[in-house]
Short mmCIF file of C-alpha atoms and ligand atoms in Angstrom, two decimals:
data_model
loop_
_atom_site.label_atom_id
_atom_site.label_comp_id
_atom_site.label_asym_id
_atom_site.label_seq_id
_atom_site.Cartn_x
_atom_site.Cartn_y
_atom_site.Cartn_z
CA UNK Y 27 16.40 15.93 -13.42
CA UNK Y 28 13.49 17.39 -15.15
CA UNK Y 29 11.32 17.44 -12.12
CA UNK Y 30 14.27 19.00 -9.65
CA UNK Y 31 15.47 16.11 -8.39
CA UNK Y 32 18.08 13.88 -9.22
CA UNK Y 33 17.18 10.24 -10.03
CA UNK Y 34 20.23 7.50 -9.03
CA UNK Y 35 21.71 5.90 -12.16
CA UNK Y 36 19.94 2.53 -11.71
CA UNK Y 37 16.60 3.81 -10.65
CA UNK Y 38 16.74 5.88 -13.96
CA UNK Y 39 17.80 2.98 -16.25
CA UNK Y 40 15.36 0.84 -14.55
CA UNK Y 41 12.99 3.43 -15.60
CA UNK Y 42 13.61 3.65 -19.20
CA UNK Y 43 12.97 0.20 -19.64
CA UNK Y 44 10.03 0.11 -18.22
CA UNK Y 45 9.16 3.43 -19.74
CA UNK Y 46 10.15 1.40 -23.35
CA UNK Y 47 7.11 -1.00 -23.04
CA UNK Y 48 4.49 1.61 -21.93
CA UNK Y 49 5.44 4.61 -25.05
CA UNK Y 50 4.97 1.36 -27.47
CA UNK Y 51 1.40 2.13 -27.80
CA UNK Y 52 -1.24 -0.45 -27.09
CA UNK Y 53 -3.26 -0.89 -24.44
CA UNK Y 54 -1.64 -0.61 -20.99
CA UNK Y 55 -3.67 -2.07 -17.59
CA UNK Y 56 -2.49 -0.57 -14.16
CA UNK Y 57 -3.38 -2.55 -11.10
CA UNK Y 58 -2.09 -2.76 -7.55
CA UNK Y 59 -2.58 -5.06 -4.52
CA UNK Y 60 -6.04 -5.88 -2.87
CA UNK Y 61 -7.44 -3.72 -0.65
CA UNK Y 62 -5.35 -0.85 -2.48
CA UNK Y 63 -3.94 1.94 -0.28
CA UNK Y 64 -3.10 5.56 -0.97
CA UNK Y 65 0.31 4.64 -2.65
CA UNK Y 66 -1.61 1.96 -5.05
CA UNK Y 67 -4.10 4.15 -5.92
CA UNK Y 68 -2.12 7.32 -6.09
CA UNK Y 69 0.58 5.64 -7.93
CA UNK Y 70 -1.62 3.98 -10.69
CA UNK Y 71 -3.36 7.71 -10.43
CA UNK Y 72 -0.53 9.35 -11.62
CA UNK Y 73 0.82 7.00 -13.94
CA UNK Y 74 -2.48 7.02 -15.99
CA UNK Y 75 -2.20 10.64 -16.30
CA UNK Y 76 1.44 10.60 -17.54
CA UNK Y 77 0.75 7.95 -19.98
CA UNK Y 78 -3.02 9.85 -21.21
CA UNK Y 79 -0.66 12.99 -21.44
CA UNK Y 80 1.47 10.85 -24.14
CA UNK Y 81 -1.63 9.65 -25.66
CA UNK Y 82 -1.48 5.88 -24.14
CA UNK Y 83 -4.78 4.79 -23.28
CA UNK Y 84 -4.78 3.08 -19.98
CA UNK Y 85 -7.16 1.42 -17.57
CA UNK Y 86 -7.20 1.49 -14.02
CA UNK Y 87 -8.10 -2.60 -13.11
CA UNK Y 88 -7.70 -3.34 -9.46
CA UNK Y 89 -8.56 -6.91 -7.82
CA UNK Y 90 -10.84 -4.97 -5.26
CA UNK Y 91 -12.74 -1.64 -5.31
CA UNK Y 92 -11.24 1.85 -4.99
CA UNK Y 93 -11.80 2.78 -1.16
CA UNK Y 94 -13.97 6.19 -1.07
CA UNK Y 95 -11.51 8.34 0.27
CA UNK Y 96 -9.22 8.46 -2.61
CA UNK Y 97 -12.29 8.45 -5.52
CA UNK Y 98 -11.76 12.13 -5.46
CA UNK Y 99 -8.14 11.21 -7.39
CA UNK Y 100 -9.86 9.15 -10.07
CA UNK Y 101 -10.32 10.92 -13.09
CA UNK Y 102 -13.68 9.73 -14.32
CA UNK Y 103 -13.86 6.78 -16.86
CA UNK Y 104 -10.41 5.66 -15.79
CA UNK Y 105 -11.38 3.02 -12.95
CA UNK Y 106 -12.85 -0.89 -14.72
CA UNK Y 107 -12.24 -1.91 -11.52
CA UNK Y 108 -15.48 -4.21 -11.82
CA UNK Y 109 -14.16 -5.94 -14.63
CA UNK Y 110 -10.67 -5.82 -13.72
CA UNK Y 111 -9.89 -9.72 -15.04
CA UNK Y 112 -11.06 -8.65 -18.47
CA UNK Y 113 -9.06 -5.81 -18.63
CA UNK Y 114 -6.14 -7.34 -17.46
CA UNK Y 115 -6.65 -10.12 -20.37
CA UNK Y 116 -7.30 -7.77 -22.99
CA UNK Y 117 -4.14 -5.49 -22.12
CA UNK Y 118 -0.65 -5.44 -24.08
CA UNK Y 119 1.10 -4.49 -21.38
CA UNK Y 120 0.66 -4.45 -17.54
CA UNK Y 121 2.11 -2.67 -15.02
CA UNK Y 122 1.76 -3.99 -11.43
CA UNK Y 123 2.08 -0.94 -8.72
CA UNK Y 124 3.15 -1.50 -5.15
CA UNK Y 125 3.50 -5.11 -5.02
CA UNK Y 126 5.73 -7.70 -6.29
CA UNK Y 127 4.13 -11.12 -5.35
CA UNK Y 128 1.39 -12.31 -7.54
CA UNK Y 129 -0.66 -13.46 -4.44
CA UNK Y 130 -1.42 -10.36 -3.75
CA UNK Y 131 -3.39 -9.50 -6.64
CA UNK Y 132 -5.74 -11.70 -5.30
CA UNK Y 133 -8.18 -13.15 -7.98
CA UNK Y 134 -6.82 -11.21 -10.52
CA UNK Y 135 -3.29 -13.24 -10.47
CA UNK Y 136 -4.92 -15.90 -12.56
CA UNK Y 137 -5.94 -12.90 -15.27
CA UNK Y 138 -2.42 -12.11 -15.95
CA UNK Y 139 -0.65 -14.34 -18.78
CA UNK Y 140 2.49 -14.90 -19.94
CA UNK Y 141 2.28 -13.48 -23.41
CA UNK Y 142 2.05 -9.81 -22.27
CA UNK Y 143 4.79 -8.13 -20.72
CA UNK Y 144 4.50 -7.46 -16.63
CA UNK Y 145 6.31 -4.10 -15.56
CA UNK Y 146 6.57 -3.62 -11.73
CA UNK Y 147 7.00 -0.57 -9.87
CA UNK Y 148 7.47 -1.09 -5.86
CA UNK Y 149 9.51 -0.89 -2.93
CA UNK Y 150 8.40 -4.31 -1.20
CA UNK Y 151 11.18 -5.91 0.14
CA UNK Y 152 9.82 -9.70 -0.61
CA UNK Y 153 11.55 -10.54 -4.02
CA UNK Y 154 8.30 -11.19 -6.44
CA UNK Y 155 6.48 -13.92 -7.98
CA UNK Y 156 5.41 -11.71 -11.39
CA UNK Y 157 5.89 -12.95 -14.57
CA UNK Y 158 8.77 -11.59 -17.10
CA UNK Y 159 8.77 -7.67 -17.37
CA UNK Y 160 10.96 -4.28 -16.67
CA UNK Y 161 10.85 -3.71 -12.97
CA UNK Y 162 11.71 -0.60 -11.14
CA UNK Y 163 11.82 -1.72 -8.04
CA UNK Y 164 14.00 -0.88 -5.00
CA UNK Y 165 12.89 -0.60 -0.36
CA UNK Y 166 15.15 1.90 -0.14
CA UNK Y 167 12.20 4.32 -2.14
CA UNK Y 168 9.54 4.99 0.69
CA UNK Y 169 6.69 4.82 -1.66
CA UNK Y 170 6.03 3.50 -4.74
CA UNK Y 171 4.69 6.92 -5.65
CA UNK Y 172 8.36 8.03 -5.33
CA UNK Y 173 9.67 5.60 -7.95
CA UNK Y 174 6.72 6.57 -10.19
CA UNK Y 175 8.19 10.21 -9.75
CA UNK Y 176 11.51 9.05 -10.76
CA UNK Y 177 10.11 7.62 -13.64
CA UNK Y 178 8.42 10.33 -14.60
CA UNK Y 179 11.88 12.35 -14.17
CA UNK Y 180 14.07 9.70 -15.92
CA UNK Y 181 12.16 10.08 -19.11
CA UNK Y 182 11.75 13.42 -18.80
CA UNK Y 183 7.78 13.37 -18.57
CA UNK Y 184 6.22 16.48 -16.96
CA UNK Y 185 4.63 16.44 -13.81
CA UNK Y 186 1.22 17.91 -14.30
CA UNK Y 187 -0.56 19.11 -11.05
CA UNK Y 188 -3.28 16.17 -11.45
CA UNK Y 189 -0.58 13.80 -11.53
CA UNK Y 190 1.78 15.34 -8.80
CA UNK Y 191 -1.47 15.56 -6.40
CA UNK Y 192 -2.09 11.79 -6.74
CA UNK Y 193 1.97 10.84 -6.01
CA UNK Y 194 2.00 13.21 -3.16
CA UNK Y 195 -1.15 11.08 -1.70
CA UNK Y 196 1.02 8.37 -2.21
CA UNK Y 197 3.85 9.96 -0.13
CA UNK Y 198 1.71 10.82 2.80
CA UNK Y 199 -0.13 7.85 3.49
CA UNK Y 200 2.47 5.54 3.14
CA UNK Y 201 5.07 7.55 5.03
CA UNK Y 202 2.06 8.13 7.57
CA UNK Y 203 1.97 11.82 6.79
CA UNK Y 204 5.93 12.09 7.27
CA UNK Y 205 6.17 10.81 10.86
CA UNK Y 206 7.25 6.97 9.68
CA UNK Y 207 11.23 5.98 9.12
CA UNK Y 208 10.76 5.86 5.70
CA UNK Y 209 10.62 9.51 5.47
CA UNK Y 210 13.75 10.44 4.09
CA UNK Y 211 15.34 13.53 2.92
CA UNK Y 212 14.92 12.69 -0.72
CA UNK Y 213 11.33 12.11 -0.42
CA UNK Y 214 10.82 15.03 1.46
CA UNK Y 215 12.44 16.93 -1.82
CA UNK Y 216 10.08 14.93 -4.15
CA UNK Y 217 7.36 16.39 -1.78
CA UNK Y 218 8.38 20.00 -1.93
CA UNK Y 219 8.99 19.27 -5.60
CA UNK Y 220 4.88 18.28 -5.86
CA UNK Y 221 3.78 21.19 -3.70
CA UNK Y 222 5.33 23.81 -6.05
CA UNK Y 223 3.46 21.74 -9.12
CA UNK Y 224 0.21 23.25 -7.13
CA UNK Y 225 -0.71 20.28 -5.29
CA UNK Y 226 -2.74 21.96 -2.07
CA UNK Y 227 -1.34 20.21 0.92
CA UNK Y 228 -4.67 21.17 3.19
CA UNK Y 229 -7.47 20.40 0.87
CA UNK Y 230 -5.46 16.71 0.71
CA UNK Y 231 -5.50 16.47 3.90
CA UNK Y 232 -9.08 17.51 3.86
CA UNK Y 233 -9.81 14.69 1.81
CA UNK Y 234 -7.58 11.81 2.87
CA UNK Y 235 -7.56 12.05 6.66
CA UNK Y 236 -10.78 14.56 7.33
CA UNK Y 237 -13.93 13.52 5.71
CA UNK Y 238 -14.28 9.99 7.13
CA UNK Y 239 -17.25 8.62 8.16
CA UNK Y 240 -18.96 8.60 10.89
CA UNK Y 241 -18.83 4.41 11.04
CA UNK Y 242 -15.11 4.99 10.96
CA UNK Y 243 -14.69 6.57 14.38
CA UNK Y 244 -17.06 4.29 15.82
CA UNK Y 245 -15.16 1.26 14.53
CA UNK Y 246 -12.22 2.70 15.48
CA UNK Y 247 -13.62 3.23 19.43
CA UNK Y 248 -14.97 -0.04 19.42
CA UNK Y 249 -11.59 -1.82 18.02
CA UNK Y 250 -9.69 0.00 20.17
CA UNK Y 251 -11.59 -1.59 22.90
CA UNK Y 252 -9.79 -5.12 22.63
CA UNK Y 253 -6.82 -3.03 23.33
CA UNK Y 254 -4.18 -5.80 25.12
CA UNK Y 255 -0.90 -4.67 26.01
CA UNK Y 256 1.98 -7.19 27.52
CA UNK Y 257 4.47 -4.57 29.04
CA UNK Y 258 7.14 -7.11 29.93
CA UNK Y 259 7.53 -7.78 26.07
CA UNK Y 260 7.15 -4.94 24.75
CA UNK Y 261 3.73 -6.57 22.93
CA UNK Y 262 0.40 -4.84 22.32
CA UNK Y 263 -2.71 -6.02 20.01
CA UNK Y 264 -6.18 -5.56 19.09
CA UNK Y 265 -8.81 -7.32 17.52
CA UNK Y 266 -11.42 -6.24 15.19
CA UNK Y 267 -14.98 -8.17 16.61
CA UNK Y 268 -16.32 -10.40 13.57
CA UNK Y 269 -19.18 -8.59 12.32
CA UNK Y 270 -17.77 -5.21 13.15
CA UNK Y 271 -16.87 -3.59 9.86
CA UNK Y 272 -20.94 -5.03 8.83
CA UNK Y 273 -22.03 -2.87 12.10
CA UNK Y 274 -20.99 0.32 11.22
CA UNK Y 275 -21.07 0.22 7.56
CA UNK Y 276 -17.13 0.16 7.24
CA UNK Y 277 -14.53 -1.04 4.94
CA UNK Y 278 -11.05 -2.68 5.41
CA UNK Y 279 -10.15 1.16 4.57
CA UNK Y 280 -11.71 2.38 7.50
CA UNK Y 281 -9.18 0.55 9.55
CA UNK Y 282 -6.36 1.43 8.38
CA UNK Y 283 -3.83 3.27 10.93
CA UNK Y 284 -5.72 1.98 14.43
CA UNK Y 285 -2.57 -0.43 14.92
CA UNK Y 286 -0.72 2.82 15.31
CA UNK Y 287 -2.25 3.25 18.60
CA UNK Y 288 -1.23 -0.17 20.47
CA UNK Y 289 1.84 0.99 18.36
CA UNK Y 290 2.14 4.30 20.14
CA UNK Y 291 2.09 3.23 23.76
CA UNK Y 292 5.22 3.60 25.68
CA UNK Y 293 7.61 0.17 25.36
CA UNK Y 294 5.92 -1.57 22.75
CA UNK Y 295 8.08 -2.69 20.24
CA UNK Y 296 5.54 -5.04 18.26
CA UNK Y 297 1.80 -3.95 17.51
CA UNK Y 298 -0.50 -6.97 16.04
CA UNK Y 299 -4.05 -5.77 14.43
CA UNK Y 300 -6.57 -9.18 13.83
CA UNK Y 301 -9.75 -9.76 11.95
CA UNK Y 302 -11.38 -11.92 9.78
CA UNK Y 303 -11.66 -11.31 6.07
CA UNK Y 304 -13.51 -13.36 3.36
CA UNK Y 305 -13.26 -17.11 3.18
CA UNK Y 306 -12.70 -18.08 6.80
CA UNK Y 307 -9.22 -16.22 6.99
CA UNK Y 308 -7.38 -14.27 9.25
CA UNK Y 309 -5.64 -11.17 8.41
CA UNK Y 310 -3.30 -9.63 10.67
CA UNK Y 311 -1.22 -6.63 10.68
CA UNK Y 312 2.59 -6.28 12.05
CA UNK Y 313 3.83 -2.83 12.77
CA UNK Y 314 6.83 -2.43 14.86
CA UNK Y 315 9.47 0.03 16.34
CA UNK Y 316 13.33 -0.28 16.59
CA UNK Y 317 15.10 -3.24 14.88
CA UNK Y 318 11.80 -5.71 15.50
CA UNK Y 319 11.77 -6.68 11.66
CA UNK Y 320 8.43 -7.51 11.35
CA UNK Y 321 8.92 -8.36 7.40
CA UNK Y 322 11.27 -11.32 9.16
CA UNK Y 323 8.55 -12.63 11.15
CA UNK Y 324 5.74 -12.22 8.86
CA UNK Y 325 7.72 -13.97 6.39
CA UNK Y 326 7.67 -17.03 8.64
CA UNK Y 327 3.58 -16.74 7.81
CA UNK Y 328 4.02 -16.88 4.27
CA UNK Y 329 3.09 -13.00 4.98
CA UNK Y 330 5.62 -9.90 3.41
CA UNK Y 331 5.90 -5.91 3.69
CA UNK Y 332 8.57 -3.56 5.11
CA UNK Y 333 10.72 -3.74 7.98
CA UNK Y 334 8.27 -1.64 10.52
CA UNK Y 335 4.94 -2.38 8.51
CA UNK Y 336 3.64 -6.32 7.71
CA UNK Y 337 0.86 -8.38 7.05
CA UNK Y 338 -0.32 -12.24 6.82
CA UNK Y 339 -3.41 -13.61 6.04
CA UNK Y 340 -4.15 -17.41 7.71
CA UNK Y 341 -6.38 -19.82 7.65
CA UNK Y 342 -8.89 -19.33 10.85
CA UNK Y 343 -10.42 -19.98 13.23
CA UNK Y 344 -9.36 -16.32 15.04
CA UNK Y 345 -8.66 -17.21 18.84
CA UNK Y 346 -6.34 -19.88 17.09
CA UNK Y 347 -4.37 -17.90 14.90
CA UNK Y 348 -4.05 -15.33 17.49
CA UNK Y 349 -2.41 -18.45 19.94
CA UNK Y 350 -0.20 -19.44 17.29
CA UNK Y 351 0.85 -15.33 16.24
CA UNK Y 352 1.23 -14.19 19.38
CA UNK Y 353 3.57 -17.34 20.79
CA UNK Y 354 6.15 -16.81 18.10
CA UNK Y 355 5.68 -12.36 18.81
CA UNK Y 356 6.72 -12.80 22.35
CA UNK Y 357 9.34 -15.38 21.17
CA UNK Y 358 10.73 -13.67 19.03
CA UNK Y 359 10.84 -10.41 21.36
CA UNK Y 360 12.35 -12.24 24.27
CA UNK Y 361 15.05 -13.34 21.92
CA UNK Y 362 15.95 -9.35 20.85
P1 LIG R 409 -1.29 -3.69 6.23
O1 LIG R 409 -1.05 -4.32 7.55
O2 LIG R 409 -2.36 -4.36 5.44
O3 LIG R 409 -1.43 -2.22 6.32
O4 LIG R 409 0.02 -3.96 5.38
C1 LIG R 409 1.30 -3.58 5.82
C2 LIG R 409 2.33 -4.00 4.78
O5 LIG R 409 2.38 -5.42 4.69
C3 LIG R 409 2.05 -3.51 3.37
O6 LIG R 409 3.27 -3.21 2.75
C4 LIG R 409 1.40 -4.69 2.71
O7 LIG R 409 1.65 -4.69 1.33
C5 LIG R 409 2.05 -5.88 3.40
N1 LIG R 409 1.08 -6.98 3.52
C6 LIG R 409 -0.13 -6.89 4.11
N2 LIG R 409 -0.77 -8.08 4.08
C7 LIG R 409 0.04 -8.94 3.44
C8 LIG R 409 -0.05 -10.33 3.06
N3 LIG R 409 -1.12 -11.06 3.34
N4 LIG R 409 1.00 -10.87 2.40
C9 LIG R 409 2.09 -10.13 2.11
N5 LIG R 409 2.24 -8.83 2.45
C10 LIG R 409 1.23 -8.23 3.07
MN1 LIG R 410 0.51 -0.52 -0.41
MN1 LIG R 411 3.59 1.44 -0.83
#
């Protein structure tokens, strides 16, 4: 338990394997699902630092940009990002971070080949689509960041502060800075185990939640707006207007936690965020308090995630998909 704390028996053999095909040498590609969040990026953050610590060479290669907020964790040159595909095909070895299904690595899932090795890191509950490769992958672990930690651990790979700053980014956003139910004792450890490595809890904070701009507040005022709540379900959702995100210079980033607020009103048990995203589709979010298992009904979507936290992308137009969403939400609540 090199970094202080103890990795379970078949999280650390896991880990060696996958550790086995990254130490071989060659070149290693990192990627993570579209629209990458704080646990993709941190995770593939910290992982290229372990591996450039061991003299790997690897390249950051994500199907869609970096979002701003977390540049400040790239370490420069790292990030081909625009040319993702070719680094992808060029690479011995990939290592997929924070998703299992191949789908979501958007156009980048036709990039990755049989012939090289696949290891996946992620606590998705959806069993993946990847081709062969070591996987580390387990829900109970509330962040992928945490199993890259373990990693880390299981090998016996120090933890230098660049790299524990990037996992604890990881941590926080995807446990929404400690408050979700995935915030477990053990990850709280793994925290306190990254803050004595140096990272500077405030100055993260700074960065991840307190330096948005100005677009993003607006968005957020104008989302929140569409605000629909249905107390006798226990159903609330909004809706991001069409050209919206154009408007007010925003990203998909930018939206990210305003489905906590239908989320937070008193007896709603399902939250539902829409808007359109490229080619005519629909994307909408599922979060959920209680036992509503919104991986369950997002499955039924060809959708996936966690048990509180989902997603689904359909084929438009909107005010459809919203009919068709929202009949099987308040189904499926009347029925629990
Ligand atoms: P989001 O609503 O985009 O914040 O995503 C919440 C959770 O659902 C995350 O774990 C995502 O990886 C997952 N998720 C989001 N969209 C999809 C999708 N279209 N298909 C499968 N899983 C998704
Ligand atoms: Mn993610
Ligand atoms: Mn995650």
């Amino acid at each position: 338990m090199l970094n202080g704390v103890p990795v379970p028996p078949d999280r650390a053999s896991a880990a060696r394997t996958v550790a086995a095909v990254l130490a071989a040498g060659g070149r290693v590609a990192l990627t993570t699902h579209v629209n990458a969040d704080g646990d993709g990026v941190g995770s593939e953050v910290a992982l290229w630092h372990l591996l450039a610590d061991r003299g790997v060479t690897a390249s950051i290669a994500n199907p869609t940009p970096i979002p701003e907020r977390f540049e400040f964790l790239v370490p420069n040159g790292a990030d081909h990002s625009s040319r993702a595909a070719k680094e992808i095909e060029a690479a011995d070895v990939v290592v997929v971070l924070d998703i299992s299904d191949l789908g979501r690595l958007g156009d980048l899932q036709h990039a990755i080949k049989r012939s090289h090795p696949v290891a996946c890191l992620d606590h998705h509950v959806s069993v993946g689509s990847l081709p062969e490769g070591p996987r580390l992958v387990t829900p109970e672990a509330a962040a992928t960041a945490e199993l890259v930690f373990d990693l880390a651990s299981a090998v016996g790979w120090p933890l230098t502060p660049e790299a524990a700053r990037a996992l604890y980014v990881g941590i926080l956003t995807d446990t929404g800075a400690f408050r979700f139910a995935n915030t477990s004792p053990r990850v709280l450890r793994i925290a306190g185990a990254l803050l004595e490595r140096g990272v500077d809890p405030e100055s993260i904070y700074q960065s991840v939640y307190a330096s948005a701009p100005e677009g993003r507040v607006r968005l957020m005022a104008e989302v929140l707006q569409t605000l629909v709540v249905e107390p006798d379900v226990g159903l609330a959702w909004v809706t991001v207007p069409p050209d919206a995100l154009r408007r007010h210079n925003a990203t998909a980033d930018d939206l990210d936690g305003i489905v906590e607020y239908p989320r937070s009103i008193a007896g709603v048990r399902l939250a539902l965020l829409f808007r359109t995203i490229a080619h005519g589709r629909v994307k909408v979010s599922f979060r959920s308090v209680g036992d509503v298992n919104v991986a369950e009904l997002s499955h039924r979507f060809g959708g996936g995630g966690h048990t509180r936290a989902a997603g689904a992308s359909f084929e438009g137009p909107l005010a459809e998909v919203q009919e068709t969403v929202l009949a099987a939400a308040r189904e499926y609540l009347r029925g629990r």
